[in-house]
Short mmCIF file of C-alpha atoms and ligand atoms in Angstrom, two decimals:
data_model
loop_
_atom_site.label_atom_id
_atom_site.label_comp_id
_atom_site.label_asym_id
_atom_site.label_seq_id
_atom_site.Cartn_x
_atom_site.Cartn_y
_atom_site.Cartn_z
CA UNK A 1 14.83 -7.82 -9.16
CA UNK A 2 17.71 -5.52 -9.76
CA UNK A 3 16.90 -1.76 -9.60
CA UNK A 4 19.54 0.83 -10.39
CA UNK A 5 20.31 2.78 -7.20
CA UNK A 6 22.33 5.88 -8.00
CA UNK A 7 25.76 6.04 -6.28
CA UNK A 8 24.98 9.75 -5.47
CA UNK A 9 22.18 8.61 -3.24
CA UNK A 10 24.34 6.05 -1.46
CA UNK A 11 26.95 8.71 -0.80
CA UNK A 12 24.43 11.13 0.59
CA UNK A 13 23.25 8.36 2.94
CA UNK A 14 26.85 7.48 3.89
CA UNK A 15 27.46 11.10 4.84
CA UNK A 16 24.17 11.56 6.73
CA UNK A 17 23.91 11.50 10.55
CA UNK A 18 20.12 11.91 10.81
CA UNK A 19 17.65 9.95 8.68
CA UNK A 20 13.89 9.95 8.86
CA UNK A 21 11.59 7.46 7.20
CA UNK A 22 7.84 7.42 6.48
CA UNK A 23 6.27 4.08 5.65
CA UNK A 24 2.76 3.20 4.52
CA UNK A 25 0.82 0.11 3.66
CA UNK A 26 3.11 -0.72 0.70
CA UNK A 27 5.97 -1.82 2.98
CA UNK A 28 3.73 -4.53 4.40
CA UNK A 29 2.23 -5.61 0.98
CA UNK A 30 5.01 -8.23 0.49
CA UNK A 31 4.08 -9.69 3.88
CA UNK A 32 0.63 -10.39 2.54
CA UNK A 33 -1.31 -7.45 4.05
CA UNK A 34 -3.44 -5.58 1.48
CA UNK A 35 -2.86 -1.85 0.91
CA UNK A 36 -5.75 0.61 0.96
CA UNK A 37 -5.86 2.23 -2.39
CA UNK A 38 -4.83 -0.46 -4.90
CA UNK A 39 -7.60 -0.41 -7.52
CA UNK A 40 -8.35 -4.09 -7.25
CA UNK A 41 -6.96 -5.52 -4.01
CA UNK A 42 -7.01 -2.35 -1.85
CA UNK A 43 -9.14 -2.37 1.31
CA UNK A 44 -10.94 0.83 0.28
CA UNK A 45 -11.76 -0.70 -3.08
CA UNK A 46 -13.62 -3.48 -1.41
CA UNK A 47 -14.89 -1.90 1.84
CA UNK A 48 -16.52 1.43 2.62
CA UNK A 49 -14.21 3.52 4.86
CA UNK A 50 -17.19 5.54 5.98
CA UNK A 51 -18.68 2.49 7.56
CA UNK A 52 -15.55 0.91 8.90
CA UNK A 53 -13.10 3.69 9.69
CA UNK A 54 -15.04 6.56 11.19
CA UNK A 55 -16.50 7.19 14.64
CA UNK A 56 -19.88 7.58 12.99
CA UNK A 57 -19.60 4.19 11.32
CA UNK A 58 -18.72 2.62 14.67
CA UNK A 59 -21.70 4.37 16.38
CA UNK A 60 -24.07 2.99 13.59
CA UNK A 61 -22.75 -0.61 13.68
CA UNK A 62 -20.23 -1.38 16.41
CA UNK A 63 -20.38 -5.06 15.89
CA UNK A 64 -19.55 -4.87 12.16
CA UNK A 65 -16.60 -2.51 12.83
CA UNK A 66 -15.32 -4.60 15.72
CA UNK A 67 -15.44 -7.83 13.73
CA UNK A 68 -13.76 -6.29 10.69
CA UNK A 69 -10.83 -5.17 12.82
CA UNK A 70 -10.76 -8.57 14.67
CA UNK A 71 -10.37 -10.22 11.24
CA UNK A 72 -7.58 -7.90 10.21
CA UNK A 73 -5.93 -8.36 13.63
CA UNK A 74 -5.96 -12.17 13.10
CA UNK A 75 -4.55 -11.78 9.59
CA UNK A 76 -1.70 -9.56 10.80
CA UNK A 77 -0.86 -11.98 13.59
CA UNK A 78 -0.41 -14.69 10.95
CA UNK A 79 2.16 -12.80 8.74
CA UNK A 80 5.85 -12.09 9.22
CA UNK A 81 8.03 -8.99 8.53
CA UNK A 82 9.48 -9.05 4.99
CA UNK A 83 13.04 -8.17 3.78
CA UNK A 84 11.94 -4.46 3.53
CA UNK A 85 11.12 -4.30 7.20
CA UNK A 86 14.25 -6.19 8.12
CA UNK A 87 16.54 -3.91 5.99
CA UNK A 88 15.02 -0.88 7.69
CA UNK A 89 15.82 -2.36 11.17
CA UNK A 90 19.37 -2.94 10.04
CA UNK A 91 19.65 0.62 8.57
CA UNK A 92 18.56 2.12 11.94
CA UNK A 93 21.77 0.90 13.48
CA UNK A 94 23.92 2.77 10.96
CA UNK A 95 22.86 6.36 11.88
CA UNK A 96 23.23 8.62 14.87
CA UNK A 97 19.51 9.35 14.62
CA UNK A 98 17.05 7.24 12.66
CA UNK A 99 13.34 7.83 13.12
CA UNK A 100 10.92 5.50 11.47
CA UNK A 101 7.48 7.05 11.21
CA UNK A 102 4.79 4.69 10.10
CA UNK A 103 1.13 5.00 9.14
CA UNK A 104 0.80 1.27 9.59
CA UNK A 105 -0.94 -0.33 12.56
CA UNK A 106 0.56 -3.83 12.14
CA UNK A 107 3.68 -3.79 14.37
CA UNK A 108 5.71 -5.43 11.64
CA UNK A 109 8.58 -2.81 11.98
CA UNK A 110 8.88 -3.58 15.70
CA UNK A 111 8.72 -7.35 14.99
CA UNK A 112 11.54 -6.87 12.47
CA UNK A 113 13.73 -5.20 15.16
CA UNK A 114 13.18 -1.50 14.55
CA UNK A 115 13.42 0.41 17.85
CA UNK A 116 12.64 4.07 17.11
CA UNK A 117 9.20 3.63 15.66
CA UNK A 118 6.61 6.47 15.69
CA UNK A 119 3.07 5.16 15.07
CA UNK A 120 1.00 7.94 13.57
CA UNK A 121 -2.22 5.95 13.09
CA UNK A 122 -2.27 3.82 16.28
CA UNK A 123 -1.92 0.09 16.64
CA UNK A 124 -4.48 -2.57 15.85
CA UNK A 125 -3.15 -4.79 18.67
CA UNK A 126 -4.51 -2.34 21.25
CA UNK A 127 -8.07 -1.39 22.09
CA UNK A 128 -9.41 1.59 24.01
CA UNK A 129 -12.58 2.84 25.59
CA UNK A 130 -14.59 4.77 22.99
CA UNK A 131 -15.55 7.35 25.63
CA UNK A 132 -12.73 7.51 28.20
CA UNK A 133 -9.91 6.77 25.63
CA UNK A 134 -8.16 4.53 28.19
CA UNK A 135 -6.30 1.54 26.71
CA UNK A 136 -7.63 -1.90 27.77
CA UNK A 137 -5.17 -4.77 27.86
CA UNK A 138 -5.40 -7.69 27.22
CA UNK A 139 -8.29 -7.40 24.72
CA UNK A 140 -11.42 -8.76 26.39
CA UNK A 141 -12.97 -11.58 24.34
CA UNK A 142 -16.35 -11.73 26.05
CA UNK A 143 -18.42 -9.76 23.63
CA UNK A 144 -18.38 -8.25 20.15
CA UNK A 145 -17.48 -5.44 20.89
CA UNK A 146 -16.63 -5.90 24.55
CA UNK A 147 -17.40 -3.08 26.98
CA UNK A 148 -15.20 -0.90 29.22
CA UNK A 149 -15.85 -0.93 32.96
CA UNK A 150 -17.63 2.44 32.40
CA UNK A 151 -20.16 0.67 30.13
CA UNK A 152 -19.02 2.16 26.77
CA UNK A 153 -17.88 -0.01 23.93
CA UNK A 154 -14.20 -0.75 23.44
CA UNK A 155 -12.81 0.11 20.03
CA UNK A 156 -9.51 -0.44 18.18
CA UNK A 157 -6.77 2.08 19.12
CA UNK A 158 -6.39 3.26 15.58
CA UNK A 159 -6.99 6.69 14.00
CA UNK A 160 -10.14 6.89 12.03
CA UNK A 161 -11.10 9.44 9.36
CA UNK A 162 -12.04 12.73 10.96
CA UNK A 163 -9.98 12.03 14.15
CA UNK A 164 -6.85 13.78 15.35
CA UNK A 165 -3.54 11.97 15.24
CA UNK A 166 -1.79 11.32 18.62
CA UNK A 167 -0.23 14.68 19.35
CA UNK A 168 3.02 13.38 20.75
CA UNK A 169 3.59 11.02 17.80
CA UNK A 170 2.90 13.77 15.25
CA UNK A 171 5.22 16.16 17.06
CA UNK A 172 8.08 13.52 17.04
CA UNK A 173 7.46 12.87 13.34
CA UNK A 174 7.56 16.54 12.48
CA UNK A 175 10.73 17.11 14.43
CA UNK A 176 12.47 14.19 12.80
CA UNK A 177 11.36 15.36 9.27
CA UNK A 178 12.57 18.90 9.93
CA UNK A 179 15.96 17.78 11.20
CA UNK A 180 17.02 14.95 8.95
CA UNK A 181 19.49 15.06 6.12
CA UNK A 182 17.82 12.19 4.19
CA UNK A 183 14.12 11.40 4.20
CA UNK A 184 12.81 8.09 2.76
CA UNK A 185 9.13 7.81 1.81
CA UNK A 186 8.31 4.15 1.34
CA UNK A 187 5.12 2.39 0.23
CA UNK A 188 2.74 5.27 0.74
CA UNK A 189 0.49 6.90 -1.79
CA UNK A 190 1.20 10.22 -0.02
CA UNK A 191 -2.48 11.14 -0.08
CA UNK A 192 -3.39 11.18 3.61
CA UNK A 193 -2.52 14.26 5.66
CA UNK A 194 -0.82 15.13 7.87
CA UNK A 195 1.54 12.18 7.16
CA UNK A 196 1.81 13.18 3.53
CA UNK A 197 3.17 16.59 4.55
CA UNK A 198 6.22 15.13 6.33
CA UNK A 199 8.36 14.60 3.17
CA UNK A 200 7.47 18.09 2.05
CA UNK A 201 8.60 19.45 5.43
CA UNK A 202 11.85 17.59 5.11
CA UNK A 203 12.28 19.02 1.55
CA UNK A 204 11.69 22.63 2.76
CA UNK A 205 14.24 22.07 5.51
CA UNK A 206 16.87 21.04 2.90
CA UNK A 207 16.81 17.26 3.18
CA UNK A 208 17.32 14.81 0.26
CA UNK A 209 13.90 13.20 -0.27
CA UNK A 210 13.82 9.65 -1.65
CA UNK A 211 10.71 7.62 -2.68
CA UNK A 212 10.56 3.89 -2.88
CA UNK A 213 7.37 2.74 -4.60
CA UNK A 214 6.50 0.68 -7.70
CA UNK A 215 4.07 3.43 -8.75
CA UNK A 216 4.34 7.22 -9.10
CA UNK A 217 2.55 9.15 -6.36
CA UNK A 218 1.63 12.75 -5.50
CA UNK A 219 5.10 13.03 -3.94
CA UNK A 220 7.21 11.71 -6.82
CA UNK A 221 7.74 15.03 -8.70
CA UNK A 222 9.13 16.61 -5.49
CA UNK A 223 11.70 13.94 -4.77
CA UNK A 224 15.41 13.95 -5.70
CA UNK A 225 15.48 10.19 -6.05
CA UNK A 226 12.55 8.01 -7.04
CA UNK A 227 13.38 4.27 -6.89
CA UNK A 228 10.50 2.49 -8.68
CA UNK A 229 9.99 -1.06 -7.41
CA UNK A 230 8.99 -3.12 -4.38
CA UNK A 231 10.45 -2.10 -1.05
CA UNK A 232 11.31 -5.72 -0.24
CA UNK A 233 13.69 -5.78 -3.20
CA UNK A 234 15.07 -2.25 -3.07
CA UNK A 235 15.71 -1.82 0.65
CA UNK A 236 18.09 -4.82 1.06
CA UNK A 237 20.01 -3.63 -2.08
CA UNK A 238 20.23 -0.14 -0.62
CA UNK A 239 21.52 -1.47 2.67
CA UNK A 240 24.13 -3.72 0.90
CA UNK A 241 25.37 -0.81 -1.20
CA UNK A 242 25.63 1.41 1.77
CA UNK A 243 27.59 -1.19 3.74
CA UNK A 244 29.94 -1.66 0.78
CA UNK A 245 30.53 2.06 0.37
CA UNK A 246 31.12 2.53 4.12
CA UNK A 247 33.70 -0.32 4.02
CA UNK A 248 35.63 1.09 1.16
CA UNK A 249 35.01 4.79 1.42
CA UNK A 250 33.54 6.97 -1.41
P1 LIG B 301 -2.13 3.31 0.18
O1 LIG B 301 -2.92 2.07 -0.05
O2 LIG B 301 -2.85 4.63 -0.07
O3 LIG B 301 -0.80 3.28 -0.62
C1 LIG B 301 0.06 2.19 -0.66
C2 LIG B 301 1.22 2.51 -1.58
O4 LIG B 301 2.10 1.44 -1.54
C3 LIG B 301 0.81 2.74 -3.05
O5 LIG B 301 1.43 3.94 -3.49
C4 LIG B 301 1.46 1.51 -3.75
O6 LIG B 301 1.94 1.83 -5.07
C5 LIG B 301 2.66 1.22 -2.80
N1 LIG B 301 3.11 -0.18 -2.85
C6 LIG B 301 2.45 -1.31 -3.20
N2 LIG B 301 3.24 -2.38 -3.06
C7 LIG B 301 4.43 -1.95 -2.71
C8 LIG B 301 5.69 -2.56 -2.39
N3 LIG B 301 5.86 -3.88 -2.50
N4 LIG B 301 6.74 -1.72 -2.01
C9 LIG B 301 6.57 -0.40 -1.95
N5 LIG B 301 5.45 0.21 -2.21
C10 LIG B 301 4.40 -0.51 -2.54
O7 LIG B 301 -1.62 3.23 1.68
P2 LIG B 301 -1.08 4.38 2.66
O8 LIG B 301 -0.41 5.45 1.88
O9 LIG B 301 -0.35 3.73 3.76
O10 LIG B 301 -5.28 5.38 7.28
O11 LIG B 301 -2.42 4.97 3.23
C11 LIG B 301 -2.38 5.94 4.18
C12 LIG B 301 -3.52 5.85 5.11
O12 LIG B 301 -4.76 5.70 4.42
C13 LIG B 301 -3.50 4.54 5.94
O13 LIG B 301 -2.68 4.66 7.10
C14 LIG B 301 -4.91 4.36 6.33
C15 LIG B 301 -5.55 4.70 5.01
O14 LIG B 301 -6.89 5.15 5.08
C16 LIG B 301 -6.06 5.10 8.32
O15 LIG B 301 -6.64 4.06 8.39
C17 LIG B 301 -6.21 6.22 9.32
#
């Protein structure tokens, strides 16, 4: 798929020293992981987030929640990073500062080679005590859910609705958004706060905000560049164009 990427955008990237990126479920869609809000295939179209992604849902039915995450963990373990993840890992090497903030819990950015990854919503590969919050590793397999040494259930180390984001991750994300020259919002519906506020913070601080998404979102009208298409096709083209421009000069 060929998508027109304006030369003006490539030149702004070529001139930038600091870049921040926010990714959402859409970046992993081409790896075979469902998004949340797709009307037909999205997880929240088929499962009730109140039952599966809240502390109250876990308290009501810990076994159901544990097993749903165990299934997702197994599915994620069986997929690979796609060309979108791989292009972002290559882009990171081209800038003085490149902060990749993700709402995803699937580690696919790290598996593609990205180093500076800020995980806003946790990571499904980790579990923690539901009372003490201490991380348990490796994941005990003895029960469903297994228990911490304190007797409480272990739970996935992900952020559920109604919970605070990890403070250090959020602070790093906000700092990167406020100090970048170009901000890329990729594969997110830009509906879940505080993540959705990051591109707006970047915009207020004077950054060029770019969206990569096949659909329009709540963010689109605020962006200077909206590249409509799949990230796995657009990001490799963006990288190739940037490399070509940097070789030959503007
Ligand atoms: P959503 O499911 O809300 O949005 C996914 C976005 O990806 C949509 O805008 C799609 O149009 C877009 N998309 C689909 N395929 C794409 C592709 N190939 N390339 C680029 N974009 C594509 O997912 P998020 O915005 O990540 O939170 O959702 C945010 C949070 O809501 C998640 O982290 C999760 C969820 O509830 C928690 O679980 C805490």
